[in-house]
Amino acid sequence: KASLALAPMPGYLTRYTDGRGNLTIQIENDEWTLWLIGLRSYTAGEGMITAGDAVGAVSGVGSQTPGVHYAVYDKITAGFVDPLSSIPADACPSANR
């Protein structure tokens, strides 16, 4: 069953296909750059978005990938961070923290 991927933060959204053919979204603001990789389809166009906006769909019938992959880069500390830290605990109760 397909599900919507929601933007975990506000910023400027860019859509592209990565080198492996995965539909990818990049969301960037002054502090963070976030990538959502492996979407089934896009639901938002390029431009400014707010946290909680639906940006794409994942999974569903005929999907090659079961979900979306997150990568989060902290521009302030100049390093990648654990993406689970950006997901509210009640939104993902089965995630080990």
Short mmCIF file of N, CA, C and O in Angstrom, two decimals:
data_model
loop_
_atom_site.label_atom_id
_atom_site.label_comp_id
_atom_site.label_asym_id
_atom_site.label_seq_id
_atom_site.Cartn_x
_atom_site.Cartn_y
_atom_site.Cartn_z
N LYS A 1 0.84 -1.17 0.00
CA LYS A 1 0.00 0.00 0.00
C LYS A 1 0.89 1.24 0.00
O LYS A 1 1.81 1.34 0.80
N ALA A 2 0.64 2.16 -0.87
CA ALA A 2 1.43 3.38 -0.95
C ALA A 2 1.14 4.29 0.24
O ALA A 2 0.04 4.32 0.77
N SER A 3 2.16 5.01 0.68
CA SER A 3 2.03 5.98 1.77
C SER A 3 2.70 7.28 1.35
O SER A 3 3.61 7.28 0.52
N LEU A 4 2.27 8.37 1.96
CA LEU A 4 2.87 9.66 1.67
C LEU A 4 4.09 9.89 2.54
O LEU A 4 4.11 9.54 3.72
N ALA A 5 5.12 10.49 1.97
CA ALA A 5 6.29 10.95 2.71
C ALA A 5 6.07 12.43 2.99
O ALA A 5 5.77 13.20 2.08
N LEU A 6 6.20 12.81 4.26
CA LEU A 6 6.00 14.19 4.66
C LEU A 6 7.34 14.87 4.92
O LEU A 6 8.26 14.25 5.44
N ALA A 7 7.42 16.13 4.60
CA ALA A 7 8.64 16.90 4.84
C ALA A 7 8.83 17.06 6.35
O ALA A 7 7.94 17.57 7.04
N PRO A 8 9.98 16.65 6.90
CA PRO A 8 10.21 16.79 8.33
C PRO A 8 10.67 18.19 8.74
O PRO A 8 10.80 18.47 9.92
N MET A 9 10.92 19.05 7.74
CA MET A 9 11.40 20.40 8.04
C MET A 9 11.03 21.33 6.88
O MET A 9 10.77 20.87 5.77
N PRO A 10 11.02 22.63 7.14
CA PRO A 10 10.78 23.58 6.05
C PRO A 10 12.06 23.81 5.26
O PRO A 10 13.16 23.56 5.75
N GLY A 11 11.91 24.27 4.03
CA GLY A 11 13.07 24.60 3.22
C GLY A 11 12.74 24.63 1.74
O GLY A 11 11.57 24.57 1.35
N TYR A 12 13.78 24.70 0.94
CA TYR A 12 13.62 24.72 -0.51
C TYR A 12 13.73 23.28 -1.02
O TYR A 12 14.72 22.59 -0.76
N LEU A 13 12.71 22.82 -1.73
CA LEU A 13 12.66 21.46 -2.25
C LEU A 13 13.15 21.42 -3.70
O LEU A 13 12.73 22.24 -4.52
N THR A 14 14.05 20.48 -3.96
CA THR A 14 14.54 20.20 -5.32
C THR A 14 14.27 18.73 -5.61
O THR A 14 14.51 17.87 -4.76
N ARG A 15 13.76 18.43 -6.80
CA ARG A 15 13.48 17.05 -7.22
C ARG A 15 14.49 16.62 -8.28
O ARG A 15 14.82 17.40 -9.16
N TYR A 16 14.94 15.36 -8.20
CA TYR A 16 15.82 14.82 -9.23
C TYR A 16 15.86 13.30 -9.16
O TYR A 16 15.37 12.71 -8.20
N THR A 17 16.44 12.69 -10.16
CA THR A 17 16.68 11.25 -10.18
C THR A 17 18.16 11.03 -9.92
O THR A 17 19.00 11.61 -10.61
N ASP A 18 18.51 10.19 -8.92
CA ASP A 18 19.91 9.99 -8.60
C ASP A 18 20.58 9.07 -9.62
O ASP A 18 19.95 8.60 -10.57
N GLY A 19 21.84 8.80 -9.44
CA GLY A 19 22.62 7.99 -10.37
C GLY A 19 22.16 6.55 -10.51
O GLY A 19 22.51 5.87 -11.47
N ARG A 20 21.35 6.07 -9.58
CA ARG A 20 20.82 4.70 -9.64
C ARG A 20 19.38 4.66 -10.14
O ARG A 20 18.73 3.62 -10.10
N GLY A 21 18.86 5.81 -10.55
CA GLY A 21 17.50 5.88 -11.07
C GLY A 21 16.43 6.07 -10.02
O GLY A 21 15.25 5.95 -10.31
N ASN A 22 16.83 6.37 -8.77
CA ASN A 22 15.86 6.59 -7.69
C ASN A 22 15.33 8.01 -7.71
O ASN A 22 16.10 8.96 -7.82
N LEU A 23 14.00 8.15 -7.59
CA LEU A 23 13.42 9.48 -7.44
C LEU A 23 13.86 10.02 -6.09
O LEU A 23 13.72 9.35 -5.06
N THR A 24 14.41 11.23 -6.10
CA THR A 24 15.01 11.80 -4.90
C THR A 24 14.54 13.23 -4.70
O THR A 24 14.32 13.96 -5.66
N ILE A 25 14.39 13.61 -3.44
CA ILE A 25 14.05 14.98 -3.07
C ILE A 25 15.13 15.48 -2.13
O ILE A 25 15.57 14.77 -1.22
N GLN A 26 15.56 16.71 -2.36
CA GLN A 26 16.46 17.39 -1.45
C GLN A 26 15.70 18.58 -0.87
O GLN A 26 15.08 19.35 -1.61
N ILE A 27 15.73 18.71 0.46
CA ILE A 27 15.15 19.87 1.14
C ILE A 27 16.29 20.56 1.87
O ILE A 27 17.03 19.92 2.63
N GLU A 28 16.43 21.86 1.64
CA GLU A 28 17.55 22.58 2.22
C GLU A 28 17.08 23.89 2.84
O GLU A 28 16.24 24.59 2.28
N ASN A 29 17.63 24.18 4.03
CA ASN A 29 17.42 25.48 4.66
C ASN A 29 18.76 25.95 5.22
O ASN A 29 19.79 25.35 4.91
N ASP A 30 18.77 26.98 6.04
CA ASP A 30 20.03 27.54 6.53
C ASP A 30 20.81 26.59 7.42
O ASP A 30 22.03 26.70 7.52
N GLU A 31 20.14 25.65 8.06
CA GLU A 31 20.80 24.75 9.00
C GLU A 31 20.99 23.32 8.50
O GLU A 31 21.96 22.66 8.85
N TRP A 32 20.07 22.83 7.67
CA TRP A 32 20.06 21.41 7.31
C TRP A 32 19.94 21.21 5.80
O TRP A 32 19.33 22.01 5.10
N THR A 33 20.45 20.07 5.33
CA THR A 33 20.14 19.54 4.02
C THR A 33 19.65 18.11 4.25
O THR A 33 20.31 17.33 4.94
N LEU A 34 18.50 17.78 3.70
CA LEU A 34 17.88 16.47 3.88
C LEU A 34 17.59 15.86 2.53
O LEU A 34 17.14 16.56 1.62
N TRP A 35 17.88 14.57 2.39
CA TRP A 35 17.55 13.86 1.15
C TRP A 35 16.56 12.74 1.48
O TRP A 35 16.72 12.02 2.46
N LEU A 36 15.53 12.61 0.66
CA LEU A 36 14.59 11.49 0.70
C LEU A 36 14.81 10.73 -0.60
O LEU A 36 14.57 11.25 -1.68
N ILE A 37 15.29 9.49 -0.50
CA ILE A 37 15.73 8.73 -1.67
C ILE A 37 14.88 7.49 -1.83
O ILE A 37 14.61 6.77 -0.86
N GLY A 38 14.44 7.21 -3.04
CA GLY A 38 13.68 5.99 -3.33
C GLY A 38 12.19 6.19 -3.35
O GLY A 38 11.43 5.25 -3.08
N LEU A 39 11.75 7.38 -3.67
CA LEU A 39 10.31 7.65 -3.74
C LEU A 39 9.68 6.94 -4.93
O LEU A 39 10.34 6.68 -5.94
N ARG A 40 8.42 6.64 -4.82
CA ARG A 40 7.66 6.06 -5.93
C ARG A 40 7.21 7.15 -6.89
O ARG A 40 7.17 6.97 -8.10
N SER A 41 6.83 8.31 -6.33
CA SER A 41 6.42 9.46 -7.14
C SER A 41 6.56 10.72 -6.31
O SER A 41 6.70 10.68 -5.09
N TYR A 42 6.53 11.86 -6.99
CA TYR A 42 6.57 13.16 -6.34
C TYR A 42 5.14 13.66 -6.13
O TYR A 42 4.28 13.44 -6.97
N THR A 43 4.90 14.36 -5.02
CA THR A 43 3.60 15.00 -4.81
C THR A 43 3.75 16.50 -4.61
O THR A 43 2.75 17.20 -4.47
N ALA A 44 4.97 17.00 -4.59
CA ALA A 44 5.22 18.43 -4.43
C ALA A 44 6.16 18.89 -5.54
O ALA A 44 7.06 18.15 -5.95
N GLY A 45 5.94 20.10 -5.99
CA GLY A 45 6.82 20.69 -6.99
C GLY A 45 8.02 21.35 -6.32
O GLY A 45 8.08 21.47 -5.10
N GLU A 46 8.97 21.77 -7.12
CA GLU A 46 10.14 22.45 -6.59
C GLU A 46 9.74 23.81 -6.04
O GLU A 46 8.83 24.46 -6.54
N GLY A 47 10.41 24.21 -4.97
CA GLY A 47 10.14 25.50 -4.34
C GLY A 47 10.09 25.37 -2.84
O GLY A 47 10.40 24.33 -2.26
N MET A 48 9.68 26.44 -2.18
CA MET A 48 9.61 26.47 -0.72
C MET A 48 8.46 25.59 -0.22
O MET A 48 7.36 25.60 -0.78
N ILE A 49 8.75 24.83 0.85
CA ILE A 49 7.74 23.98 1.49
C ILE A 49 7.80 24.20 2.99
O ILE A 49 8.76 24.77 3.51
N THR A 50 6.79 23.72 3.69
CA THR A 50 6.78 23.78 5.14
C THR A 50 6.83 22.36 5.70
O THR A 50 6.52 21.38 5.00
N ALA A 51 7.23 22.23 6.95
CA ALA A 51 7.25 20.92 7.60
C ALA A 51 5.85 20.33 7.58
O ALA A 51 4.88 21.02 7.84
N GLY A 52 5.75 19.06 7.25
CA GLY A 52 4.46 18.38 7.20
C GLY A 52 3.83 18.32 5.83
O GLY A 52 2.87 17.59 5.63
N ASP A 53 4.37 19.08 4.87
CA ASP A 53 3.85 19.00 3.50
C ASP A 53 4.12 17.62 2.91
O ASP A 53 5.20 17.05 3.12
N ALA A 54 3.16 17.07 2.18
CA ALA A 54 3.37 15.82 1.46
C ALA A 54 4.30 16.11 0.28
O ALA A 54 4.02 16.99 -0.52
N VAL A 55 5.42 15.38 0.21
CA VAL A 55 6.41 15.65 -0.84
C VAL A 55 6.55 14.50 -1.83
O VAL A 55 7.06 14.67 -2.93
N GLY A 56 6.10 13.30 -1.44
CA GLY A 56 6.21 12.15 -2.34
C GLY A 56 5.46 10.96 -1.80
O GLY A 56 4.95 10.98 -0.69
N ALA A 57 5.41 9.91 -2.60
CA ALA A 57 4.78 8.65 -2.20
C ALA A 57 5.83 7.56 -2.17
O ALA A 57 6.78 7.58 -2.96
N VAL A 58 5.67 6.61 -1.27
CA VAL A 58 6.58 5.48 -1.15
C VAL A 58 5.79 4.18 -1.21
O VAL A 58 4.61 4.14 -0.90
N SER A 59 6.49 3.11 -1.61
CA SER A 59 5.93 1.76 -1.68
C SER A 59 4.75 1.67 -2.64
O SER A 59 4.65 2.45 -3.57
N GLY A 60 3.89 0.69 -2.39
CA GLY A 60 2.73 0.47 -3.25
C GLY A 60 2.95 -0.68 -4.21
O GLY A 60 4.04 -1.24 -4.32
N VAL A 61 1.92 -1.06 -4.91
CA VAL A 61 1.94 -2.17 -5.85
C VAL A 61 2.96 -1.90 -6.95
O VAL A 61 2.99 -0.83 -7.54
N GLY A 62 3.81 -2.89 -7.22
CA GLY A 62 4.80 -2.77 -8.28
C GLY A 62 6.01 -1.95 -7.92
O GLY A 62 6.89 -1.73 -8.74
N SER A 63 6.12 -1.52 -6.67
CA SER A 63 7.24 -0.70 -6.24
C SER A 63 8.49 -1.56 -6.10
O SER A 63 8.45 -2.66 -5.58
N GLN A 64 9.62 -1.04 -6.56
CA GLN A 64 10.89 -1.74 -6.43
C GLN A 64 11.45 -1.64 -5.02
O GLN A 64 12.20 -2.49 -4.59
N THR A 65 11.10 -0.59 -4.30
CA THR A 65 11.63 -0.37 -2.96
C THR A 65 10.50 -0.29 -1.95
O THR A 65 9.44 0.26 -2.24
N PRO A 66 10.69 -0.85 -0.74
CA PRO A 66 9.63 -0.87 0.25
C PRO A 66 9.45 0.44 1.01
O PRO A 66 8.49 0.61 1.73
N GLY A 67 10.35 1.37 0.91
CA GLY A 67 10.25 2.61 1.67
C GLY A 67 11.22 3.65 1.16
O GLY A 67 11.78 3.52 0.08
N VAL A 68 11.40 4.66 1.96
CA VAL A 68 12.27 5.77 1.58
C VAL A 68 13.49 5.79 2.49
O VAL A 68 13.43 5.38 3.64
N HIS A 69 14.60 6.21 1.95
CA HIS A 69 15.84 6.35 2.71
C HIS A 69 16.06 7.83 3.00
O HIS A 69 15.83 8.67 2.13
N TYR A 70 16.49 8.15 4.22
CA TYR A 70 16.76 9.53 4.63
C TYR A 70 18.27 9.72 4.80
O TYR A 70 18.95 8.83 5.29
N ALA A 71 18.75 10.88 4.43
CA ALA A 71 20.10 11.31 4.77
C ALA A 71 19.97 12.75 5.25
O ALA A 71 19.27 13.56 4.61
N VAL A 72 20.58 13.06 6.38
CA VAL A 72 20.48 14.39 6.97
C VAL A 72 21.87 14.95 7.21
O VAL A 72 22.70 14.30 7.85
N TYR A 73 22.12 16.15 6.69
CA TYR A 73 23.41 16.82 6.85
C TYR A 73 23.21 18.10 7.64
O TYR A 73 22.37 18.93 7.29
N ASP A 74 23.98 18.26 8.73
CA ASP A 74 23.93 19.45 9.58
C ASP A 74 24.97 20.44 9.06
O ASP A 74 26.16 20.20 9.15
N LYS A 75 24.50 21.55 8.51
CA LYS A 75 25.41 22.55 7.94
C LYS A 75 26.19 23.30 9.03
O LYS A 75 27.28 23.79 8.76
N ILE A 76 25.66 23.36 10.24
CA ILE A 76 26.32 24.08 11.32
C ILE A 76 27.55 23.30 11.82
O ILE A 76 28.62 23.86 11.98
N THR A 77 27.38 22.01 12.05
CA THR A 77 28.50 21.18 12.53
C THR A 77 29.27 20.52 11.39
O THR A 77 30.26 19.84 11.64
N ALA A 78 28.79 20.69 10.17
CA ALA A 78 29.44 20.14 8.97
C ALA A 78 29.59 18.62 9.05
O ALA A 78 30.66 18.07 8.85
N GLY A 79 28.47 17.94 9.33
CA GLY A 79 28.50 16.49 9.38
C GLY A 79 27.12 15.89 9.25
O GLY A 79 26.10 16.54 9.48
N PHE A 80 27.09 14.62 8.85
CA PHE A 80 25.83 13.88 8.75
C PHE A 80 25.36 13.49 10.14
O PHE A 80 26.17 13.26 11.04
N VAL A 81 24.04 13.41 10.32
CA VAL A 81 23.44 13.05 11.61
C VAL A 81 22.54 11.83 11.44
O VAL A 81 22.14 11.49 10.34
N ASP A 82 22.21 11.22 12.58
CA ASP A 82 21.31 10.08 12.59
C ASP A 82 19.92 10.56 12.20
O ASP A 82 19.33 11.39 12.89
N PRO A 83 19.34 10.07 11.09
CA PRO A 83 18.03 10.57 10.65
C PRO A 83 16.91 10.26 11.63
O PRO A 83 15.89 10.94 11.62
N LEU A 84 17.06 9.26 12.50
CA LEU A 84 16.01 8.97 13.48
C LEU A 84 15.82 10.13 14.44
O LEU A 84 14.75 10.31 15.00
N SER A 85 16.85 10.97 14.61
CA SER A 85 16.72 12.10 15.53
C SER A 85 15.75 13.15 14.99
O SER A 85 15.29 14.00 15.74
N SER A 86 15.42 13.09 13.69
CA SER A 86 14.49 14.07 13.12
C SER A 86 13.07 13.54 13.01
O SER A 86 12.19 14.23 12.52
N ILE A 87 12.83 12.32 13.50
CA ILE A 87 11.50 11.71 13.43
C ILE A 87 10.92 11.64 14.84
O ILE A 87 11.55 11.07 15.73
N PRO A 88 9.76 12.23 15.09
CA PRO A 88 9.15 12.15 16.42
C PRO A 88 8.95 10.69 16.83
O PRO A 88 8.55 9.86 16.02
N ALA A 89 9.26 10.38 18.08
CA ALA A 89 9.18 9.00 18.58
C ALA A 89 7.80 8.39 18.36
O ALA A 89 7.69 7.22 18.03
N ASP A 90 6.73 9.17 18.53
CA ASP A 90 5.38 8.62 18.39
C ASP A 90 5.02 8.36 16.92
O ASP A 90 4.08 7.64 16.63
N ALA A 91 5.80 8.92 15.98
CA ALA A 91 5.55 8.69 14.56
C ALA A 91 6.18 7.39 14.08
O ALA A 91 5.84 6.87 13.04
N CYS A 92 7.12 6.86 14.86
CA CYS A 92 7.84 5.65 14.46
C CYS A 92 8.12 4.82 15.72
O CYS A 92 9.27 4.67 16.13
N PRO A 93 7.08 4.27 16.34
CA PRO A 93 7.25 3.59 17.63
C PRO A 93 8.11 2.35 17.58
O PRO A 93 8.67 1.96 18.59
N SER A 94 8.28 1.72 16.42
CA SER A 94 9.07 0.49 16.35
C SER A 94 10.55 0.76 16.16
O SER A 94 11.36 -0.16 16.19
N ALA A 95 10.94 2.01 15.95
CA ALA A 95 12.35 2.35 15.72
C ALA A 95 13.13 2.24 17.04
O ALA A 95 12.68 2.71 18.07
N ASN A 96 14.26 1.59 16.96
CA ASN A 96 15.13 1.51 18.13
C ASN A 96 15.95 2.79 18.22
O ASN A 96 16.58 3.18 17.27
N ARG A 97 15.95 3.41 19.35
CA ARG A 97 16.71 4.67 19.54
C ARG A 97 17.85 4.44 20.47
O ARG A 97 17.85 3.83 21.41
#
